[in-house]
Amino acid sequence: MTPEPHLPQNTRASAAPTWGDDKTGLAQAAPATTPARGPNPLRFGYGTNGLADLRLDDALSLLADLGYDGVGLTLDHMHLDPMAPDLAARTRRVARRLDALGLDVTVETGARYVLDPRRKHGPSLLDADPADRARRVDLLIRAVRVAADLGAHAVHCFSGITPAGTDTDTAWKRLSESLEPVLDAATDNDVPLAVEPEPGHLLATLADFHRLRETFGDAEYLGLTLDIGHCQCLEPLPPADCVRAAAPWLRHVQIEDMRRGIHEHLPFGDGDIDFRPVLAALAATGYQGLTVVELPRHSHAGPHHAELSLPFLQYAAGQYAAEQHAAGQHAPAPHTPPVAPPHGEPSATPEGSTP
């Protein structure tokens, strides 16, 4: 007999195991087996920033054992430190390990203190001091080279928070000037740069991404990291509609639960998102990259959440497809867009960036 999938405690029922509840739209009996995948399945990964208490090799082995397709590798002091000596040699070792485990990879650059031990995510691309901006640029170029050596499908980055006393036009000018050499490196190495709209940052929304995209003339190697939780947090469209709107530029996807107006990454079932139409919309785009679980504040229970997250996502994707087929529908019903909170305002931390 196939063992029962592991489920979050708040999705279990005494009579029969259930997935989710009414707010997640997954209050159905758990399947005896994982739903069969279609011809173009979504490919799920888990972020190492949610496994920070594990050695990198242990984290990769865990994800492979659990059945993940890949990993969102955040370059940090404990995981392929981008600032330590022998980066190229260490990267080659990680590449061999990924290949042996059958894991794909996206390189992420959201480490909190990898450049400055006293300033979260500092320095940024928006800092007043050109030397500080150059340090962030150097990190991103290193990340591009690491990604090329790993065979990663994208490099993730974000803008940073507008420094106090800096006007918006100046901040945008610094961002575009800082990203120019990074985009050149991405182009030269054939690795897309996937910029993430981040609540509280200068580039906080999909509209902001399009402003940047237009600045660079819709450059081929400038793409988007779409965080599904961020869509729930502050975008004017529901998350599934955000996926459809962003489809032409999707290069990387992050996923977690979240509540409206509160930038706090939550395990699945603890927020407000119905993941069935979101995953259906994502599958319909033909997106071929990784969809990476992003729980950076849950490393204390990282293996536990990694074990729960994959069957949740697989079941949500399979259940929605089955329901639509049974109902004879080929697309989700239209949604009424919620009212968006003020631009960039929601945040669970004063810094306003990924917790």
CSV table of C-alpha atoms in Angstrom, one decimal:
chain,number,residue,atom,x,y,z
A,1,MET,CA,0.0,0.0,0.0
A,2,THR,CA,1.2,3.5,-0.8
A,3,PRO,CA,1.9,5.4,2.4
A,4,GLU,CA,-0.3,8.4,3.2
A,5,PRO,CA,1.4,11.7,2.1
A,6,HIS,CA,2.7,13.8,5.0
A,7,LEU,CA,0.3,16.7,5.7
A,8,PRO,CA,0.5,19.8,7.8
A,9,GLN,CA,-1.2,19.3,11.1
A,10,ASN,CA,-3.8,22.0,10.3
A,11,THR,CA,-4.9,20.0,7.2
A,12,ARG,CA,-5.5,16.7,9.0
A,13,ALA,CA,-9.0,15.6,10.1
A,14,SER,CA,-9.8,12.9,12.6
A,15,ALA,CA,-11.9,10.8,10.3
A,16,ALA,CA,-9.8,11.0,7.1
A,17,PRO,CA,-6.8,13.0,6.1
A,18,THR,CA,-7.6,16.2,4.3
A,19,TRP,CA,-5.5,18.7,2.3
A,20,GLY,CA,-6.1,22.3,3.4
A,21,ASP,CA,-9.4,23.8,4.4
A,22,ASP,CA,-12.1,26.0,2.9
A,23,LYS,CA,-9.8,29.0,2.7
A,24,THR,CA,-7.2,27.2,0.6
A,25,GLY,CA,-9.8,25.4,-1.5
A,26,LEU,CA,-8.2,22.0,-0.8
A,27,ALA,CA,-10.7,20.5,1.7
A,28,GLN,CA,-10.8,17.2,-0.1
A,29,ALA,CA,-9.7,13.7,1.0
A,30,ALA,CA,-6.0,13.1,0.5
A,31,PRO,CA,-5.2,10.9,-2.4
A,32,ALA,CA,-3.7,7.4,-2.0
A,33,THR,CA,-1.1,8.3,-4.5
A,34,THR,CA,0.4,11.5,-5.9
A,35,PRO,CA,-1.7,12.7,-8.9
A,36,ALA,CA,-0.3,11.7,-12.2
A,37,ARG,CA,1.6,14.5,-14.0
A,38,GLY,CA,0.6,15.7,-17.4
A,39,PRO,CA,2.9,15.9,-20.5
A,40,ASN,CA,4.3,19.3,-19.4
A,41,PRO,CA,4.4,19.1,-15.6
A,42,LEU,CA,5.4,21.9,-13.3
A,43,ARG,CA,8.8,21.4,-11.8
A,44,PHE,CA,9.1,22.1,-8.1
A,45,GLY,CA,12.2,23.1,-6.0
A,46,TYR,CA,12.9,24.2,-2.5
A,47,GLY,CA,15.0,27.2,-1.5
A,48,THR,CA,18.2,26.7,0.5
A,49,ASN,CA,17.5,29.9,2.4
A,50,GLY,CA,14.8,27.7,4.1
A,51,LEU,CA,17.4,25.1,4.9
A,52,ALA,CA,20.1,27.3,6.4
A,53,ASP,CA,20.8,25.0,9.3
A,54,LEU,CA,21.9,22.2,7.0
A,55,ARG,CA,25.2,21.7,5.2
A,56,LEU,CA,24.7,22.3,1.5
A,57,ASP,CA,25.3,18.6,0.5
A,58,ASP,CA,22.9,17.5,3.2
A,59,ALA,CA,20.3,19.9,1.9
A,60,LEU,CA,20.7,18.8,-1.7
A,61,SER,CA,20.5,15.1,-0.7
A,62,LEU,CA,17.3,15.8,1.3
A,63,LEU,CA,15.6,17.5,-1.6
A,64,ALA,CA,16.5,14.7,-4.0
A,65,ASP,CA,15.3,12.1,-1.6
A,66,LEU,CA,12.0,13.9,-1.2
A,67,GLY,CA,11.5,14.0,-4.9
A,68,TYR,CA,12.1,17.6,-5.7
A,69,ASP,CA,13.1,18.5,-9.3
A,70,GLY,CA,15.6,21.2,-8.2
A,71,VAL,CA,16.8,23.7,-5.8
A,72,GLY,CA,16.8,27.5,-5.4
A,73,LEU,CA,20.4,28.0,-4.3
A,74,THR,CA,21.0,31.1,-2.3
A,75,LEU,CA,24.7,32.0,-2.4
A,76,ASP,CA,25.5,32.6,1.3
A,77,HIS,CA,28.3,32.1,3.8
A,78,MET,CA,27.1,28.6,4.6
A,79,HIS,CA,26.1,27.6,1.1
A,80,LEU,CA,28.6,28.1,-1.7
A,81,ASP,CA,30.0,31.3,-0.2
A,82,PRO,CA,30.4,33.6,-3.2
A,83,MET,CA,33.0,35.7,-1.4
A,84,ALA,CA,35.3,32.9,-0.2
A,85,PRO,CA,38.4,31.7,-2.1
A,86,ASP,CA,38.3,29.0,-4.7
A,87,LEU,CA,34.8,29.8,-5.8
A,88,ALA,CA,35.2,28.2,-9.3
A,89,ALA,CA,36.5,24.9,-7.8
A,90,ARG,CA,33.8,24.8,-5.2
A,91,THR,CA,31.2,25.5,-7.9
A,92,ARG,CA,32.4,22.6,-10.0
A,93,ARG,CA,32.0,20.3,-7.0
A,94,VAL,CA,28.4,21.5,-6.5
A,95,ALA,CA,27.7,21.1,-10.2
A,96,ARG,CA,28.8,17.5,-10.0
A,97,ARG,CA,26.7,16.9,-7.0
A,98,LEU,CA,23.6,18.4,-8.6
A,99,ASP,CA,24.2,16.3,-11.7
A,100,ALA,CA,24.6,13.1,-9.6
A,101,LEU,CA,21.3,13.8,-7.7
A,102,GLY,CA,19.4,14.8,-10.8
A,103,LEU,CA,18.6,18.3,-9.5
A,104,ASP,CA,18.2,21.4,-11.5
A,105,VAL,CA,19.0,24.8,-10.0
A,106,THR,CA,18.3,28.5,-9.9
A,107,VAL,CA,20.9,30.8,-8.3
A,108,GLU,CA,19.4,33.3,-5.9
A,109,THR,CA,21.1,36.3,-4.4
A,110,GLY,CA,18.9,37.3,-1.4
A,111,ALA,CA,21.3,36.3,1.4
A,112,ARG,CA,20.8,38.7,4.3
A,113,TYR,CA,24.4,39.4,5.4
A,114,VAL,CA,26.7,37.9,2.8
A,115,LEU,CA,28.2,41.4,2.0
A,116,ASP,CA,27.7,43.3,5.2
A,117,PRO,CA,27.5,41.6,8.6
A,118,ARG,CA,25.6,44.5,10.1
A,119,ARG,CA,23.2,45.6,7.4
A,120,LYS,CA,20.5,43.3,6.1
A,121,HIS,CA,20.8,42.9,2.3
A,122,GLY,CA,23.4,45.7,2.2
A,123,PRO,CA,24.9,47.2,0.3
A,124,SER,CA,22.3,47.5,-2.4
A,125,LEU,CA,22.2,48.6,-6.0
A,126,LEU,CA,20.6,51.9,-4.8
A,127,ASP,CA,23.2,53.0,-2.2
A,128,ALA,CA,24.5,56.6,-2.4
A,129,ASP,CA,28.1,55.5,-2.4
A,130,PRO,CA,29.2,54.2,-5.8
A,131,ALA,CA,31.7,51.9,-4.1
A,132,ASP,CA,28.9,50.2,-2.2
A,133,ARG,CA,26.8,49.8,-5.3
A,134,ALA,CA,29.8,48.3,-7.0
A,135,ARG,CA,30.1,45.6,-4.3
A,136,ARG,CA,26.5,44.5,-5.0
A,137,VAL,CA,27.2,44.5,-8.7
A,138,ASP,CA,30.3,42.4,-8.1
A,139,LEU,CA,28.2,39.9,-6.2
A,140,LEU,CA,25.6,39.6,-8.9
A,141,ILE,CA,28.3,39.1,-11.6
A,142,ARG,CA,29.8,36.4,-9.5
A,143,ALA,CA,26.4,34.8,-9.2
A,144,VAL,CA,26.0,34.9,-13.0
A,145,ARG,CA,29.2,33.1,-13.4
A,146,VAL,CA,28.3,30.5,-10.8
A,147,ALA,CA,25.0,30.0,-12.5
A,148,ALA,CA,26.7,29.5,-15.9
A,149,ASP,CA,29.0,26.9,-14.3
A,150,LEU,CA,26.1,25.1,-12.6
A,151,GLY,CA,23.9,25.1,-15.7
A,152,ALA,CA,21.3,27.2,-13.8
A,153,HIS,CA,18.2,28.3,-15.7
A,154,ALA,CA,18.3,31.9,-14.2
A,155,VAL,CA,19.9,34.2,-11.7
A,156,HIS,CA,17.6,35.9,-9.3
A,157,CYS,CA,18.1,39.4,-7.9
A,158,PHE,CA,16.1,42.4,-6.5
A,159,SER,CA,16.5,46.2,-6.5
A,160,GLY,CA,16.9,47.0,-2.8
A,161,ILE,CA,15.2,49.6,-0.7
A,162,THR,CA,15.4,53.3,-1.6
A,163,PRO,CA,17.8,54.9,0.9
A,164,ALA,CA,16.5,57.7,3.1
A,165,GLY,CA,16.9,61.1,1.4
A,166,THR,CA,17.0,59.6,-2.1
A,167,ASP,CA,14.4,60.8,-4.6
A,168,THR,CA,12.7,58.2,-6.8
A,169,ASP,CA,14.2,59.3,-10.1
A,170,THR,CA,17.7,59.1,-8.6
A,171,ALA,CA,17.0,55.6,-7.3
A,172,TRP,CA,15.8,54.4,-10.7
A,173,LYS,CA,18.8,55.9,-12.3
A,174,ARG,CA,21.1,54.1,-9.9
A,175,LEU,CA,19.3,50.8,-10.4
A,176,SER,CA,19.5,50.9,-14.2
A,177,GLU,CA,23.2,52.0,-14.2
A,178,SER,CA,24.0,49.2,-11.6
A,179,LEU,CA,22.2,46.5,-13.5
A,180,GLU,CA,23.8,47.3,-16.9
A,181,PRO,CA,27.1,45.4,-16.3
A,182,VAL,CA,25.1,42.6,-14.6
A,183,LEU,CA,22.9,42.2,-17.6
A,184,ASP,CA,25.9,42.3,-19.9
A,185,ALA,CA,27.4,39.4,-17.9
A,186,ALA,CA,24.1,37.5,-18.1
A,187,THR,CA,24.0,38.0,-21.8
A,188,ASP,CA,27.6,36.9,-22.3
A,189,ASN,CA,27.1,33.8,-20.1
A,190,ASP,CA,23.7,32.9,-21.6
A,191,VAL,CA,21.9,33.0,-18.2
A,192,PRO,CA,18.8,35.1,-17.8
A,193,LEU,CA,18.7,37.7,-15.1
A,194,ALA,CA,15.4,37.3,-13.2
A,195,VAL,CA,14.5,40.5,-11.2
A,196,GLU,CA,12.1,40.0,-8.4
A,197,PRO,CA,9.5,42.7,-7.4
A,198,GLU,CA,9.9,42.8,-3.6
A,199,PRO,CA,7.4,44.5,-1.2
A,200,GLY,CA,9.0,47.7,0.3
A,201,HIS,CA,11.7,47.9,-2.4
A,202,LEU,CA,12.0,50.4,-5.2
A,203,LEU,CA,11.0,47.7,-7.6
A,204,ALA,CA,8.0,46.3,-5.7
A,205,THR,CA,5.4,45.4,-8.3
A,206,LEU,CA,4.9,44.0,-11.7
A,207,ALA,CA,4.3,47.5,-13.0
A,208,ASP,CA,7.7,48.4,-11.6
A,209,PHE,CA,9.3,45.5,-13.4
A,210,HIS,CA,7.9,46.7,-16.7
A,211,ARG,CA,9.3,50.2,-16.0
A,212,LEU,CA,12.8,48.5,-15.7
A,213,ARG,CA,12.2,46.3,-18.7
A,214,GLU,CA,11.3,49.3,-20.9
A,215,THR,CA,14.4,51.1,-19.7
A,216,PHE,CA,16.5,48.3,-21.1
A,217,GLY,CA,14.5,48.1,-24.3
A,218,ASP,CA,13.0,44.8,-23.5
A,219,ALA,CA,16.4,43.2,-23.4
A,220,GLU,CA,16.3,39.4,-24.1
A,221,TYR,CA,18.2,38.4,-21.0
A,222,LEU,CA,16.2,40.6,-18.6
A,223,GLY,CA,13.4,38.5,-17.1
A,224,LEU,CA,11.2,38.3,-14.1
A,225,THR,CA,11.1,36.4,-10.8
A,226,LEU,CA,7.5,36.1,-9.8
A,227,ASP,CA,6.8,35.4,-6.1
A,228,ILE,CA,3.3,34.1,-5.8
A,229,GLY,CA,3.0,35.3,-2.2
A,230,HIS,CA,4.0,38.8,-3.1
A,231,CYS,CA,1.1,38.8,-5.7
A,232,GLN,CA,-1.3,38.0,-2.9
A,233,CYS,CA,0.3,40.6,-0.7
A,234,LEU,CA,0.1,43.7,-2.8
A,235,GLU,CA,-0.7,43.3,-6.5
A,236,PRO,CA,-4.1,44.6,-7.8
A,237,LEU,CA,-4.7,41.3,-9.6
A,238,PRO,CA,-5.3,37.9,-8.0
A,239,PRO,CA,-2.2,35.6,-8.1
A,240,ALA,CA,-3.5,33.5,-11.0
A,241,ASP,CA,-4.1,36.6,-13.1
A,242,CYS,CA,-0.6,37.8,-12.2
A,243,VAL,CA,0.8,34.6,-13.5
A,244,ARG,CA,-1.0,35.0,-16.8
A,245,ALA,CA,0.0,38.7,-17.1
A,246,ALA,CA,3.7,37.9,-16.4
A,247,ALA,CA,3.9,34.9,-18.6
A,248,PRO,CA,6.1,36.3,-21.4
A,249,TRP,CA,8.8,37.4,-19.0
A,250,LEU,CA,8.8,34.5,-16.4
A,251,ARG,CA,12.3,33.2,-15.8
A,252,HIS,CA,11.9,32.1,-12.2
A,253,VAL,CA,9.0,31.5,-9.8
A,254,GLN,CA,8.9,31.5,-6.0
A,255,ILE,CA,6.0,30.2,-4.1
A,256,GLU,CA,4.6,30.2,-0.5
A,257,ASP,CA,1.4,31.2,1.3
A,258,MET,CA,0.7,34.8,2.3
A,259,ARG,CA,-2.0,37.1,3.5
A,260,ARG,CA,-3.3,40.2,1.9
A,261,GLY,CA,-1.3,43.3,2.9
A,262,ILE,CA,1.2,41.4,5.1
A,263,HIS,CA,4.6,40.5,3.8
A,264,GLU,CA,5.2,37.3,5.7
A,265,HIS,CA,6.2,34.1,4.0
A,266,LEU,CA,4.0,31.3,5.4
A,267,PRO,CA,3.8,27.5,5.0
A,268,PHE,CA,1.0,26.3,2.7
A,269,GLY,CA,-2.4,26.4,4.3
A,270,ASP,CA,-1.4,29.2,6.7
A,271,GLY,CA,-2.3,32.1,4.4
A,272,ASP,CA,-5.1,33.1,2.0
A,273,ILE,CA,-4.0,31.7,-1.4
A,274,ASP,CA,-6.0,29.1,-3.3
A,275,PHE,CA,-3.1,27.4,-5.1
A,276,ARG,CA,-5.2,25.4,-7.5
A,277,PRO,CA,-5.9,28.1,-10.1
A,278,VAL,CA,-2.5,29.6,-9.6
A,279,LEU,CA,-0.7,26.4,-10.5
A,280,ALA,CA,-3.1,25.7,-13.4
A,281,ALA,CA,-2.3,29.2,-14.7
A,282,LEU,CA,1.4,28.6,-14.4
A,283,ALA,CA,1.2,25.2,-16.2
A,284,ALA,CA,-0.8,26.8,-19.0
A,285,THR,CA,1.9,29.3,-19.7
A,286,GLY,CA,4.3,26.6,-20.7
A,287,TYR,CA,6.9,27.8,-18.1
A,288,GLN,CA,9.7,25.3,-18.0
A,289,GLY,CA,11.8,26.7,-15.0
A,290,LEU,CA,11.6,25.8,-11.4
A,291,THR,CA,8.8,26.8,-9.0
A,292,VAL,CA,10.7,27.1,-5.7
A,293,VAL,CA,9.2,27.0,-2.2
A,294,GLU,CA,10.4,30.2,-0.4
A,295,LEU,CA,10.3,29.9,3.4
A,296,PRO,CA,13.4,31.8,4.7
A,297,ARG,CA,12.1,32.1,8.2
A,298,HIS,CA,11.5,28.4,8.7
A,299,SER,CA,15.0,26.9,8.6
A,300,HIS,CA,14.5,25.8,12.2
A,301,ALA,CA,12.1,23.2,10.8
A,302,GLY,CA,13.3,23.2,7.2
A,303,PRO,CA,13.3,19.4,6.6
A,304,HIS,CA,9.8,19.2,8.0
A,305,HIS,CA,8.5,21.9,5.7
A,306,ALA,CA,10.3,20.6,2.7
A,307,GLU,CA,8.7,17.2,3.3
A,308,LEU,CA,5.2,18.7,3.5
A,309,SER,CA,5.4,21.2,0.7
A,310,LEU,CA,6.0,19.0,-2.3
A,311,PRO,CA,3.0,16.7,-2.0
A,312,PHE,CA,0.8,19.8,-1.2
A,313,LEU,CA,1.8,21.4,-4.4
A,314,GLN,CA,1.6,18.3,-6.5
A,315,TYR,CA,-1.9,17.6,-5.1
A,316,ALA,CA,-3.1,21.1,-5.6
A,317,ALA,CA,-1.9,21.1,-9.2
A,318,GLY,CA,-3.5,17.7,-9.9
A,319,GLN,CA,-6.8,18.4,-8.2
A,320,TYR,CA,-7.5,21.6,-10.0
A,321,ALA,CA,-6.8,20.1,-13.4
A,322,ALA,CA,-9.1,17.2,-12.5
A,323,GLU,CA,-11.9,19.5,-11.4
A,324,GLN,CA,-11.7,21.6,-14.5
A,325,HIS,CA,-11.8,18.6,-16.7
A,326,ALA,CA,-14.8,17.1,-14.9
A,327,ALA,CA,-16.6,20.4,-15.2
A,328,GLY,CA,-15.8,20.7,-18.9
A,329,GLN,CA,-14.0,24.0,-18.2
A,330,HIS,CA,-10.8,25.0,-19.9
A,331,ALA,CA,-10.0,28.2,-17.9
A,332,PRO,CA,-10.6,29.6,-14.4
A,333,ALA,CA,-13.6,31.8,-13.9
A,334,PRO,CA,-12.8,35.5,-13.9
A,335,HIS,CA,-11.9,37.1,-10.6
A,336,THR,CA,-12.8,40.5,-9.2
A,337,PRO,CA,-9.5,42.2,-8.5
A,338,PRO,CA,-9.0,43.1,-4.8
A,339,VAL,CA,-8.0,46.6,-3.8
A,340,ALA,CA,-4.3,46.9,-3.7
A,341,PRO,CA,-2.6,48.3,-0.5
A,342,PRO,CA,-0.4,51.4,-0.9
A,343,HIS,CA,2.6,50.8,-3.2
A,344,GLY,CA,5.4,49.0,-1.4
A,345,GLU,CA,3.9,49.5,2.0
A,346,PRO,CA,3.3,45.9,3.3
A,347,SER,CA,6.2,44.4,5.2
A,348,ALA,CA,6.7,42.2,8.2
A,349,THR,CA,10.1,43.8,8.8
A,350,PRO,CA,11.3,47.4,8.9
A,351,GLU,CA,13.6,46.7,6.0
A,352,GLY,CA,10.7,45.7,3.8
A,353,SER,CA,12.7,43.0,2.0
A,354,THR,CA,12.5,39.2,2.0
A,355,PRO,CA,12.4,38.1,5.6
